[in-house]
Coordinates of C-alpha atoms in Angstrom, one line a residue:
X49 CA 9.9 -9.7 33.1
X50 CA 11.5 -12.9 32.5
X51 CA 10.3 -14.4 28.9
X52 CA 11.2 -17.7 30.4
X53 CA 8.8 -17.7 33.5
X54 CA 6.2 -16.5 31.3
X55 CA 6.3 -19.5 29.1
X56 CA 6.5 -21.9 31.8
X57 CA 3.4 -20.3 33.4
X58 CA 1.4 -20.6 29.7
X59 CA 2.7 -24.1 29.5
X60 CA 0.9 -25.0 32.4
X61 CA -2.2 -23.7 32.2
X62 CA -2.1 -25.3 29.0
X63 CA -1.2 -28.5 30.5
X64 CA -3.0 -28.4 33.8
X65 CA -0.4 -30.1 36.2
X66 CA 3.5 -29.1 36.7
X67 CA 3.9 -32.7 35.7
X68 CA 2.7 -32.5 32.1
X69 CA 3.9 -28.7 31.9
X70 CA 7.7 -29.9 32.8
X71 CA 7.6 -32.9 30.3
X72 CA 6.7 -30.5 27.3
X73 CA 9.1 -27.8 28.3
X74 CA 11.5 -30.8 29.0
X75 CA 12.7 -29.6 31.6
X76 CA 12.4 -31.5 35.7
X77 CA 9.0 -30.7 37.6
X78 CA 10.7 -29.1 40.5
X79 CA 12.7 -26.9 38.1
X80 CA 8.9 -25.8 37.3
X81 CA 7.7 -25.5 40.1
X82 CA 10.6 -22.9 41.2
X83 CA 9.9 -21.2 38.1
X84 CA 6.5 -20.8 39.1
X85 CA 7.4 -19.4 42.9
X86 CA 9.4 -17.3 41.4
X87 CA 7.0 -15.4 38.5
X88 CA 4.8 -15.2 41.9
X89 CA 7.6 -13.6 43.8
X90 CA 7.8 -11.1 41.1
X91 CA 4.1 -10.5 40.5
X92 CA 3.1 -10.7 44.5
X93 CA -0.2 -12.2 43.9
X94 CA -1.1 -16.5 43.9
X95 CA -1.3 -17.2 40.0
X96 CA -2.5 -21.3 40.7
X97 CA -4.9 -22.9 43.3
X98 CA -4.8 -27.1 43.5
X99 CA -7.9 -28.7 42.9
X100 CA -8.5 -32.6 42.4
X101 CA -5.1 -33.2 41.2
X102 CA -5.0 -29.9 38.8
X103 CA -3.6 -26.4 39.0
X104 CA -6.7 -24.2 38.6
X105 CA -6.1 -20.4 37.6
X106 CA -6.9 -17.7 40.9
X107 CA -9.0 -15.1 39.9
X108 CA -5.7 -12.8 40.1
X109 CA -4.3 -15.6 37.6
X110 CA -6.6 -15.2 35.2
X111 CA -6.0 -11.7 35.1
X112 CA -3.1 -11.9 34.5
X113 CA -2.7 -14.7 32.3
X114 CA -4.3 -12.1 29.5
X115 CA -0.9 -9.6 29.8
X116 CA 1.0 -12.4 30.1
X117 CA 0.2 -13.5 26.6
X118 CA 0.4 -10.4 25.3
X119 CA 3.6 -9.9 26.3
X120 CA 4.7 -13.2 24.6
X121 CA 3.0 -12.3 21.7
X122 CA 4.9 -8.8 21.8
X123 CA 7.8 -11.0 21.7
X124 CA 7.1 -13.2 19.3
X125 CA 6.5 -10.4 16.6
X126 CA 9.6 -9.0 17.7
X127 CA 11.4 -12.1 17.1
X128 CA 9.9 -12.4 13.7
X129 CA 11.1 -8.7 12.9
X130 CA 13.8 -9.1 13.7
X131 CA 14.4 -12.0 11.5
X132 CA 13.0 -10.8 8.6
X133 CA 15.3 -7.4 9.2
X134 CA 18.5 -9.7 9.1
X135 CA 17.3 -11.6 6.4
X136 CA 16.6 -8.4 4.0
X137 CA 12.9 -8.9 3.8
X138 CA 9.5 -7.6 5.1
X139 CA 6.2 -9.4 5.9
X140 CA 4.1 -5.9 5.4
X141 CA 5.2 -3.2 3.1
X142 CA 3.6 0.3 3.3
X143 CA 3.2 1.9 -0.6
X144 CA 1.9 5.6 -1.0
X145 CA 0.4 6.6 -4.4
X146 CA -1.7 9.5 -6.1
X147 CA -5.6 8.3 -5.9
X148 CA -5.8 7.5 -9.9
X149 CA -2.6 5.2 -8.9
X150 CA -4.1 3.6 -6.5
X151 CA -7.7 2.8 -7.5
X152 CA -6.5 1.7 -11.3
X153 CA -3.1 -0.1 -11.3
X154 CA -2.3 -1.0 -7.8
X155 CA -5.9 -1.9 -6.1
X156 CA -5.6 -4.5 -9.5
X157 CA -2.1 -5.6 -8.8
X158 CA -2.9 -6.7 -5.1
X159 CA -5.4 -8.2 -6.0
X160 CA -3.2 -10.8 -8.3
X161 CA -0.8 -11.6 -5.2
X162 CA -1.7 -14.7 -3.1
X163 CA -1.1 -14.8 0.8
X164 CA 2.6 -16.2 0.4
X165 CA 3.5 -12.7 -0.7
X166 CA 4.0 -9.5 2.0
X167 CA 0.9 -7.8 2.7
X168 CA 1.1 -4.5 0.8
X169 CA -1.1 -1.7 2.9
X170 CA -1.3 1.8 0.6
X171 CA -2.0 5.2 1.4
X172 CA -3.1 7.9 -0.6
X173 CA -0.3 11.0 -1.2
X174 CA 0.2 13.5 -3.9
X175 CA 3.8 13.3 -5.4
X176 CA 5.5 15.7 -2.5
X177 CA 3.7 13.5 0.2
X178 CA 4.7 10.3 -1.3
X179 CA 8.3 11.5 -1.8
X180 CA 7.9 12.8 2.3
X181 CA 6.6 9.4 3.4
X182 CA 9.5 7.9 1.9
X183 CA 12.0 9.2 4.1
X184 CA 10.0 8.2 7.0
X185 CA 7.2 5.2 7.1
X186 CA 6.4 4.4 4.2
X187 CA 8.5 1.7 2.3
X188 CA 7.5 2.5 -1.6
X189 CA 6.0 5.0 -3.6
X190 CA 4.8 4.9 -6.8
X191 CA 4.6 8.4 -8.3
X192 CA 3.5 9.8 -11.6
X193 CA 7.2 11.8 -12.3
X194 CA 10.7 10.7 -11.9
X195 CA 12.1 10.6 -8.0
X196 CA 15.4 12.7 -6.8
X197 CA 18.4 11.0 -7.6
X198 CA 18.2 10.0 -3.8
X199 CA 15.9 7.5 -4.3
X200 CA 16.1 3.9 -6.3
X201 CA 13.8 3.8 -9.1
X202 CA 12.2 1.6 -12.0
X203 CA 9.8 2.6 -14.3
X204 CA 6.6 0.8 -14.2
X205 CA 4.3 2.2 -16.9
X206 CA 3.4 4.7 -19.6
X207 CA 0.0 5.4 -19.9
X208 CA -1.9 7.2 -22.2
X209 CA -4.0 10.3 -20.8
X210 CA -7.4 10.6 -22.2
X211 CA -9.9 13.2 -23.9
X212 CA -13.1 11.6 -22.6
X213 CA -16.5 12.7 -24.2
X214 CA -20.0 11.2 -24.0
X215 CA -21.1 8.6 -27.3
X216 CA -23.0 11.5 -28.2
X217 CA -20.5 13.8 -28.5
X218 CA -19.5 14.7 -32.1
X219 CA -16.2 13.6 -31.6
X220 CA -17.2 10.4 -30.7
X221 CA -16.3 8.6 -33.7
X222 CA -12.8 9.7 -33.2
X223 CA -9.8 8.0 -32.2
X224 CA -8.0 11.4 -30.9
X225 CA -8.0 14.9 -30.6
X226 CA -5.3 17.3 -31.6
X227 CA -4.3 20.0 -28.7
X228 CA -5.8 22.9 -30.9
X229 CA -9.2 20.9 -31.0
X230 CA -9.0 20.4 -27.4
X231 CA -8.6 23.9 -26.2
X232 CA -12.0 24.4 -28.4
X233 CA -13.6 22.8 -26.0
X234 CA -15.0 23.2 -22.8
X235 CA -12.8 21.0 -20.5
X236 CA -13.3 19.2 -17.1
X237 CA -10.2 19.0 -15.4
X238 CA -8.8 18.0 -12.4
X239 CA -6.7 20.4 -9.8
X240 CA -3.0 21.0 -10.8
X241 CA -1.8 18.8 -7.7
X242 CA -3.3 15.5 -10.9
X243 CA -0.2 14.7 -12.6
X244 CA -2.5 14.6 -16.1
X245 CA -3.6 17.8 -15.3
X246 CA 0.1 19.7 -14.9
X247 CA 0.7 17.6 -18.3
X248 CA -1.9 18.7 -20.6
X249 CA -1.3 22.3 -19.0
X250 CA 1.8 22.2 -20.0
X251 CA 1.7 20.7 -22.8
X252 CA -1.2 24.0 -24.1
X253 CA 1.2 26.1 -23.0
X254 CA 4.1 25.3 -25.0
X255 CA 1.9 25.4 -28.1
X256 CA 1.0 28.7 -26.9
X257 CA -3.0 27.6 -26.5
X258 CA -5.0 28.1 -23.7
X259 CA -8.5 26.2 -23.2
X260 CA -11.8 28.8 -23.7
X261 CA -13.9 27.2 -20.9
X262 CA -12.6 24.9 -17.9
X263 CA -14.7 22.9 -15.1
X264 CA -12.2 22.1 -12.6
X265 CA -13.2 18.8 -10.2
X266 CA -11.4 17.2 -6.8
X267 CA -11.9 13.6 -8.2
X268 CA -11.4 11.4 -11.9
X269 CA -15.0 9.9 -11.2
X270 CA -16.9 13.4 -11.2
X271 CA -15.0 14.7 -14.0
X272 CA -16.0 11.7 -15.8
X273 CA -19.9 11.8 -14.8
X274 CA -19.2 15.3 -15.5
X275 CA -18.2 14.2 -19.1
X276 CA -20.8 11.8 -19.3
X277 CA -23.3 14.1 -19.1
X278 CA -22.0 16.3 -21.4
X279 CA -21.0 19.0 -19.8
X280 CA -17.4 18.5 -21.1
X281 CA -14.2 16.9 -22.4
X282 CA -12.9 15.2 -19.8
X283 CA -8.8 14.8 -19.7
X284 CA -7.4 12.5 -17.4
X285 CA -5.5 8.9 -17.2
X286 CA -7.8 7.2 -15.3
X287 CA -9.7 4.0 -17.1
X288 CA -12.8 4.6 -18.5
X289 CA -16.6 4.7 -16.8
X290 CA -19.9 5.6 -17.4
X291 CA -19.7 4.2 -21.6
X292 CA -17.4 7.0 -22.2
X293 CA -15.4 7.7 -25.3
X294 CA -11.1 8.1 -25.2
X295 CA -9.6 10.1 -27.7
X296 CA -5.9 9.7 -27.7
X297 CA -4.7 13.5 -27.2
X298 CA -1.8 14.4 -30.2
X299 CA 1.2 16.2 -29.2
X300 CA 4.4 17.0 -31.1
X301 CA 4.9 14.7 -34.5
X302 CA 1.7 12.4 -33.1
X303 CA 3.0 11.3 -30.1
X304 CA 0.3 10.4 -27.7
X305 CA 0.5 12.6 -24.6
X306 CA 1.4 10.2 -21.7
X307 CA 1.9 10.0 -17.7
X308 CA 4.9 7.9 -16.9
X309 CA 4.5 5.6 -13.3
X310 CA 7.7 5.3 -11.0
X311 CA 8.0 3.1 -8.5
X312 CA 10.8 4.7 -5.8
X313 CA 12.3 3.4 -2.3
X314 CA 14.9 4.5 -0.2
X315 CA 18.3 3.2 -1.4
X316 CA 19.8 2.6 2.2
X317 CA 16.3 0.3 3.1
X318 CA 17.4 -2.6 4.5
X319 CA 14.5 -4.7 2.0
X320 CA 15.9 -2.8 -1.0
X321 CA 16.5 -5.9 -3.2
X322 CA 12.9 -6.9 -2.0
X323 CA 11.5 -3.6 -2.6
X324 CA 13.2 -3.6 -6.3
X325 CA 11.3 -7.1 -6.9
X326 CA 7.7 -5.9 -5.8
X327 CA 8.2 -2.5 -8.5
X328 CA 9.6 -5.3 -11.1
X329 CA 6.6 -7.4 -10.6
X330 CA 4.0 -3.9 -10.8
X331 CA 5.6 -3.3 -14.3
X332 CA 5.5 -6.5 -15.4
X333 CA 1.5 -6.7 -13.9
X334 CA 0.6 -3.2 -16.4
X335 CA 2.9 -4.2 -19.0
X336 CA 0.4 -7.4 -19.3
X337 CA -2.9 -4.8 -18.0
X338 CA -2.1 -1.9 -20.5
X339 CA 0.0 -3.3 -23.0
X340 CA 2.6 -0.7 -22.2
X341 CA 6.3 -0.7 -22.4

């Protein structure tokens, strides 16, 4: 259906007589009025009915004047779209990151952007999903170990992962925990598909230790209330809740043990140079947050 005719029938409803219509539109009244025989050609129902000097919606106009917006509507996002395709640039950007992700570093970040930035929608996903998503709908993932060499990358922070115990745990007074006095102790940790959890199972192994007693949990907040109440040493990266204690967990020469953030998009996306600002201004936002690198 012509756009055109569509417009010209908005215009005057808006404006109530083809007079008023055709001086907005700027175009002659009986080049209205034609359009207007014509969109009732193509429709085959009587849109306008005259009455005291006005055009007055039918019943069937009414009706129709509902899909007729829509349609313009349709067309104006499209038109919009397509703008902001040509110009490099997107009004809504689709993220995907691991739940700890998403509830401690980017929830905070999007709540620092104003309404003159693109809205940012994110979706939960392991590190396979996010990596899947990104070769389909989703725009940028951040992701808690480096992308394939497929994929555009920064890194956007280095954060500590955490022995947690209760303030009246013994260790409390601590500042950290060597990996030999961690696999003393009975753990709560999350399911291997938690980056912090493939880490510190990992990093046991290579030191040839394994853990006596394990409580494994589907979410950081129950480990933590798990923690809390003592029934554990909680290891993971998310922040701290319930007044519990982080030890810093040693690994080789003192290092701490640490989860490293990527941010990842498709190289070919036509927003790319976008997409590389919005990870720049994430690393930038923990840099500030966590004091990382």
């Amino acid at each position: 259906m012509d756009l055109r005719l569509l417009r010209s029938f908005r215009a005057v409803v808006d404006a109530g007589t083809v007079n008023a219509a055709a001086s907005y539109l700027h175009i002659s009244q009986p080049a209205l009025s034609r359009q207007l025989q014509q969109l009732e050609r193509q429709v085959s129902v009587r849109l306008f009915e005259r009455e005291r000097g006005r055009l007055m919606l039918t019943a069937a106009g009414r009706a129709f004047l509902s899909a007729a917006d829509d349609v313009l509507a349709a067309a104006e996002n499209a038109r919009s779209l397509a703008d902001a395709l040509a110009a490099g640039r997107l009004e809504r950007i689709r993220m995907a990151a691991p739940t700890t992700t998403l509830t401690d570093v980017i929830a905070p970040f999007l709540a620092t952007l104003d309404v003159s930035d693109p809205l940012i929608t994110v979706r939960e996903a392991t590190y396979s999903q996010a990596l899947s998503a990104l070769r389909s709908e989703r725009d940028l993932a951040v992701i808690t170990a480096p992308p394939p060499r497929q994929f555009a990358s920064v890194t956007v922070a280095s954060l500590p992962v955490w022995a947690y115990v209760s303030p009246s745990h013994r260790l409390a007074a601590e500042t950290s925990i060597t990996l030999t006095d961690l696999a003393r102790e009975p753990l709560v940790l999350l399911h291997d598909h938690f980056r912090a959890r493939t880490l510190v199972d990992e990093r046991l192994a290579s030191a040839g230790l394994s853990p006596l007693d394990v409580i494994e949990c589907d979410h950081p907040q129950v480990a933590q209330a798990l923690a809390a109440s003592g029934r554990g040493v909680a290891v993971l990266s998310d922040d701290p809740r319930f007044d519990l204690v982080p030890l810093r967990i040693l690994i080789d020469g003192g290092a701490d043990l640490q989860l490293t953030l990527h941010a990842a998009w498709n190289r070919q996306h036509h927003a790319a140079t976008q997409l590389a600002s919005v990870a720049e201004r994430l690393a930038l936002f923990c840099q500030q947050r966590y004091k990382t690198i």
